[in-house]
Tab-separated table of C-alpha atoms and ligand atoms in Angstrom:
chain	number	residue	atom	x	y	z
A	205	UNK	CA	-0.057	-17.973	-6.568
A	206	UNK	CA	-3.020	-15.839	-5.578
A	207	UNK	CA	-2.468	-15.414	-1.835
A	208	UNK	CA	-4.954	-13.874	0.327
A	209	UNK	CA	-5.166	-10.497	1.473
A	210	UNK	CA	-5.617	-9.633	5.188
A	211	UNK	CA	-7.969	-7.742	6.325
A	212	UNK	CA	-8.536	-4.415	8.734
A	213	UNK	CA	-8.289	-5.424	12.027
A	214	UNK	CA	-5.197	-7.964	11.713
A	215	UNK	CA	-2.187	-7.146	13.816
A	216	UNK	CA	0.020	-7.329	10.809
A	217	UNK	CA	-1.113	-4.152	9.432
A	218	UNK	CA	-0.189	-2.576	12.341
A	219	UNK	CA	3.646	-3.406	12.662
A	220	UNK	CA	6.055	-1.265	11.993
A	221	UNK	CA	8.030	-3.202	9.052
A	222	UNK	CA	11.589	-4.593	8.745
A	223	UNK	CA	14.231	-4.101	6.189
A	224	UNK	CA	15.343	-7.224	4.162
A	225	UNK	CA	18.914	-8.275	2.669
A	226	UNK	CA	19.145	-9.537	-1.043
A	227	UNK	CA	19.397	-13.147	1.181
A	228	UNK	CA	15.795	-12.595	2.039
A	229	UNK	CA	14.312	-16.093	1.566
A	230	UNK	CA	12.252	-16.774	-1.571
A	231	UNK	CA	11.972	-12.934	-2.051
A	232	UNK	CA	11.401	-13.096	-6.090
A	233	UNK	CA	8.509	-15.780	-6.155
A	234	UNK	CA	7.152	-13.800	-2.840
A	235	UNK	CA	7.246	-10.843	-5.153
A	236	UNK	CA	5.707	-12.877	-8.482
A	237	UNK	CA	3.026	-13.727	-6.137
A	238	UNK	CA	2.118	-10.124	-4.783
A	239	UNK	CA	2.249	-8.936	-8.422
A	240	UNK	CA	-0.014	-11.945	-8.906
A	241	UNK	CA	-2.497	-10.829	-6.478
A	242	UNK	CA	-2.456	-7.707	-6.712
A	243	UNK	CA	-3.629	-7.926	-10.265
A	244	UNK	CA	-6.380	-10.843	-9.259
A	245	UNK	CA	-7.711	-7.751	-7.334
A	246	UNK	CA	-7.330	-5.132	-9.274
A	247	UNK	CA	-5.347	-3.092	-6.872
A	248	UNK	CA	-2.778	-0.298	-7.842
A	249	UNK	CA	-0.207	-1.113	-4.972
A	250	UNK	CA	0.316	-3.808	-2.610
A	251	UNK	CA	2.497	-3.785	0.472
A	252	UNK	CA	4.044	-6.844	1.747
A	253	UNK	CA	1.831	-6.588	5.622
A	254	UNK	CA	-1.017	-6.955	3.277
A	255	UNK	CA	-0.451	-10.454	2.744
A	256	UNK	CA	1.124	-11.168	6.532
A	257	UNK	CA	4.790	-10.579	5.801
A	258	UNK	CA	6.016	-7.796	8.130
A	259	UNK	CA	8.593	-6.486	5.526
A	260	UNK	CA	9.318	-3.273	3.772
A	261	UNK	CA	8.410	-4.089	0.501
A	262	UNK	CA	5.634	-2.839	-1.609
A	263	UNK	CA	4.429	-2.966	-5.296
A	264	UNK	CA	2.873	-0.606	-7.725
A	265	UNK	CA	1.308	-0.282	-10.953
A	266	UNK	CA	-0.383	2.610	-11.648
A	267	UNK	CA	-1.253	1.552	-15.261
A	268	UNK	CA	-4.890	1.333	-15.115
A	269	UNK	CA	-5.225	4.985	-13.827
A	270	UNK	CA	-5.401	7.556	-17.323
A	271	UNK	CA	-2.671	10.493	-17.189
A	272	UNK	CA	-0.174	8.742	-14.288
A	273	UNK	CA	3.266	10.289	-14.845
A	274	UNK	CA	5.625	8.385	-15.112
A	275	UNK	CA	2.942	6.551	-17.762
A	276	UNK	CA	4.661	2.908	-16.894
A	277	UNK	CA	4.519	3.508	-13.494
A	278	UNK	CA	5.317	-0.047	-12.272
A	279	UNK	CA	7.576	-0.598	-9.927
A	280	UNK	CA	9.184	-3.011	-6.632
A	281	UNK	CA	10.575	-0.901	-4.005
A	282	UNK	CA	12.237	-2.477	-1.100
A	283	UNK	CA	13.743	-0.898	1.730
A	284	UNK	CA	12.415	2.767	0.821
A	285	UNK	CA	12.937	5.819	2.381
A	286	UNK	CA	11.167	8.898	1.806
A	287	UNK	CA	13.727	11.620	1.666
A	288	UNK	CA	11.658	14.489	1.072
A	289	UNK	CA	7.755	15.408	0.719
A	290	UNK	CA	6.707	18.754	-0.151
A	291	UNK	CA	3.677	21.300	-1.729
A	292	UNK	CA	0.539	22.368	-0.968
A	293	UNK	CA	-1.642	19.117	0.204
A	294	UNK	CA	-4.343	17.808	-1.636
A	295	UNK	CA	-7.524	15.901	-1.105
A	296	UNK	CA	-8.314	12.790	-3.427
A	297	UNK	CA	-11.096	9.765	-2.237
A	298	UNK	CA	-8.398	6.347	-1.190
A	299	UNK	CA	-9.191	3.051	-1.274
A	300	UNK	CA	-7.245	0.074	0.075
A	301	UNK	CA	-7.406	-3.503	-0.847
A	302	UNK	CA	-7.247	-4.408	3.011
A	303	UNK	CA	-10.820	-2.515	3.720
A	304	UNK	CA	-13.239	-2.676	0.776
A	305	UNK	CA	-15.924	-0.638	-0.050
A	306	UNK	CA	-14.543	2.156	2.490
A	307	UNK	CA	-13.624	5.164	0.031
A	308	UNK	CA	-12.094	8.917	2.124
A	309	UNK	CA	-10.368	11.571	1.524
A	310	UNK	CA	-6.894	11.440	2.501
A	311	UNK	CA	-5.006	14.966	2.232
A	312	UNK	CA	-1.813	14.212	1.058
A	313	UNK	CA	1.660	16.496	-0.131
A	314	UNK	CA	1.861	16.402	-4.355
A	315	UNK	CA	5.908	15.448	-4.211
A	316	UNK	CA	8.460	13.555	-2.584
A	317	UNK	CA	12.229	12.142	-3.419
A	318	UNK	CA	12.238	8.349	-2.203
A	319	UNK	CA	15.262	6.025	-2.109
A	320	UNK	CA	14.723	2.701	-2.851
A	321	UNK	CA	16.069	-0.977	-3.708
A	322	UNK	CA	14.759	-2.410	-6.641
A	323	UNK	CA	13.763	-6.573	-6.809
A	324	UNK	CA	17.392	-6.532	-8.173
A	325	UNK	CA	18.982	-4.940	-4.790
A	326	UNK	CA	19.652	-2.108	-6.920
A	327	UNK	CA	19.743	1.275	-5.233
A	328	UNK	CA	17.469	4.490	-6.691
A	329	UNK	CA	17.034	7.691	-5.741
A	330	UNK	CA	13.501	9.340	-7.730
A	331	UNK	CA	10.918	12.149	-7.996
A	332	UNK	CA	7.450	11.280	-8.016
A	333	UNK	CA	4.211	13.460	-8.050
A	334	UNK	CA	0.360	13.186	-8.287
A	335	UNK	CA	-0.996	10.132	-8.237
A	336	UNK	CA	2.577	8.001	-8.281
A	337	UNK	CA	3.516	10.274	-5.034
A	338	UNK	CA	0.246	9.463	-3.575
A	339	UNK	CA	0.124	5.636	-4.240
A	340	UNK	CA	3.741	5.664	-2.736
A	341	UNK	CA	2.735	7.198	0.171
A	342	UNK	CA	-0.544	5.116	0.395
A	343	UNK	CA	2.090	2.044	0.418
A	344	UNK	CA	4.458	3.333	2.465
A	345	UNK	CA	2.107	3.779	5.369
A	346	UNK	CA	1.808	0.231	5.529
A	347	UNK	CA	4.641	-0.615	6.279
A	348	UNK	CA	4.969	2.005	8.915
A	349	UNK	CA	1.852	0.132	10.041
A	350	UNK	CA	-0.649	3.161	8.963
A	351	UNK	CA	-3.428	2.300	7.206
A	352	UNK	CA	-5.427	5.713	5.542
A	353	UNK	CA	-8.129	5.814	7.813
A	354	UNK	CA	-5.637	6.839	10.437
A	355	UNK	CA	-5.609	9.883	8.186
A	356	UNK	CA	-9.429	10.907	8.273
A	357	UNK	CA	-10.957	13.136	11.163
A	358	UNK	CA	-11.991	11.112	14.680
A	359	UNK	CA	-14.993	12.519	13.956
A	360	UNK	CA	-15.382	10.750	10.415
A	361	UNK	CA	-13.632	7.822	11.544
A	362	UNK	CA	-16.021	7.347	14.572
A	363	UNK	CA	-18.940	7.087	11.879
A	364	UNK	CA	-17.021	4.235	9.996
A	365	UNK	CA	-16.316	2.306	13.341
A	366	UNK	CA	-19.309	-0.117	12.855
A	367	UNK	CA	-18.807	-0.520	9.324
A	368	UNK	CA	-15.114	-1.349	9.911
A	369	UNK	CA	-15.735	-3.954	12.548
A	370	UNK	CA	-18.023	-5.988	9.937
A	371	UNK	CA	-14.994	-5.681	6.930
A	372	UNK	CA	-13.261	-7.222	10.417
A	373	UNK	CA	-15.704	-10.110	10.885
A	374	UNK	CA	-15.636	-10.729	7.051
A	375	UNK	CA	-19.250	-9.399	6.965
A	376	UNK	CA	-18.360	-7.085	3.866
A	377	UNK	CA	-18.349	-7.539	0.133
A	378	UNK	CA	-15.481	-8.896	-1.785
A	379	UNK	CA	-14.715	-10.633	-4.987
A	380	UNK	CA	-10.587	-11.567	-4.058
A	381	UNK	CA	-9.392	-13.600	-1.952
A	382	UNK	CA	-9.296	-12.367	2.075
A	383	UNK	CA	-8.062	-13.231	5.060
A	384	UNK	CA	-10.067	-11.536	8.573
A	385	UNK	CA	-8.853	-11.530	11.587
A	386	UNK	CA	-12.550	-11.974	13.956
A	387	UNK	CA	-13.571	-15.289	13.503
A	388	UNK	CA	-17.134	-15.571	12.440
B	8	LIG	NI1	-3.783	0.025	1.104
């Protein structure tokens, strides 16, 4: 099921998520239907806030990008925890299915060890860098309840502020399904 996915300016994406057991209630169809989405959006990551559920849990497939190491980068991770991030930052233009046609630079670090639980309550302990690093981090922030504009300078941020109320209002271009927060 396609669910819809909620837009800037909803409290959800500002709450600091919770862990989930394996007991977690319908937790593979929940994930089926992210994966679901996420595709009916063309997205490269989804985290659960982005759909209203304040859990840490977060997909990824980074298939669609050309020269993504590991090159079947697709992958649940529940429960992460980023062990270690390290190297010289470096600048690339994010997106985020929760604020469309908003595009910045986000500096990030090129590598980081994460422990995670797979869909299968399965613990791993990886490397990632590039573009996997930086879509894990991208999805990790929101479930810390960061979204990347908190990552851009006041300055540049302040010059988005109108634009960012409309994606709010659901005055903003989109061809998936969304859910806004300021009723029109
Ligand atoms: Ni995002």
């Amino acid at each position: 099921m396609i669910l819809p996915i909620y837009a800037f300016g909803s409290p959800v994406l500002r709450k600091k998520c919770e862990e989930i057991t394996e007991n977690y209630p319908n937790l593979k169809e929940l994930i089926a239907n992210m994966y679901e989405t996420m595709y009916d959006s063309n997205g490269i990551g989804l985290a659960a806030p982005q759909i209203g559920v304040a859990i840490r849990l977060f997909i990824l497939d980074g298939s669609p990008i050309e020269d993504i190491k590991p090159t079947k980068f697709k992958q649940t991770i529940i429960n992460p925890t980023i062990l270690n991030e390290w190297g010289e930052p470096w600048r690339y233009e994010e997106g985020c299915l929760s604020i469309p046609t908003i595009r910045e630079n986000v500096m990030r670090k090129p590598e980081l060890t994460i422990r995670y639980y797979d869909e299968d309550f399965k613990v791993h302990e990886e490397n990632f860098d590039g573009m996997a690093a930086r879509i894990i981090q991208h999805e990790f922030d929101h479930i810390e309840g960061k979204l990347f504009t908190d990552h851009i300078s006041p300055l540049k941020r302040n010059l988005l502020k109108a634009k960012l109320a409309n994606i709010s209002a659901g005055r903003v271009n989109h061809d998936y399904k969304m859910r806004f927060p300021v009723k029109k």
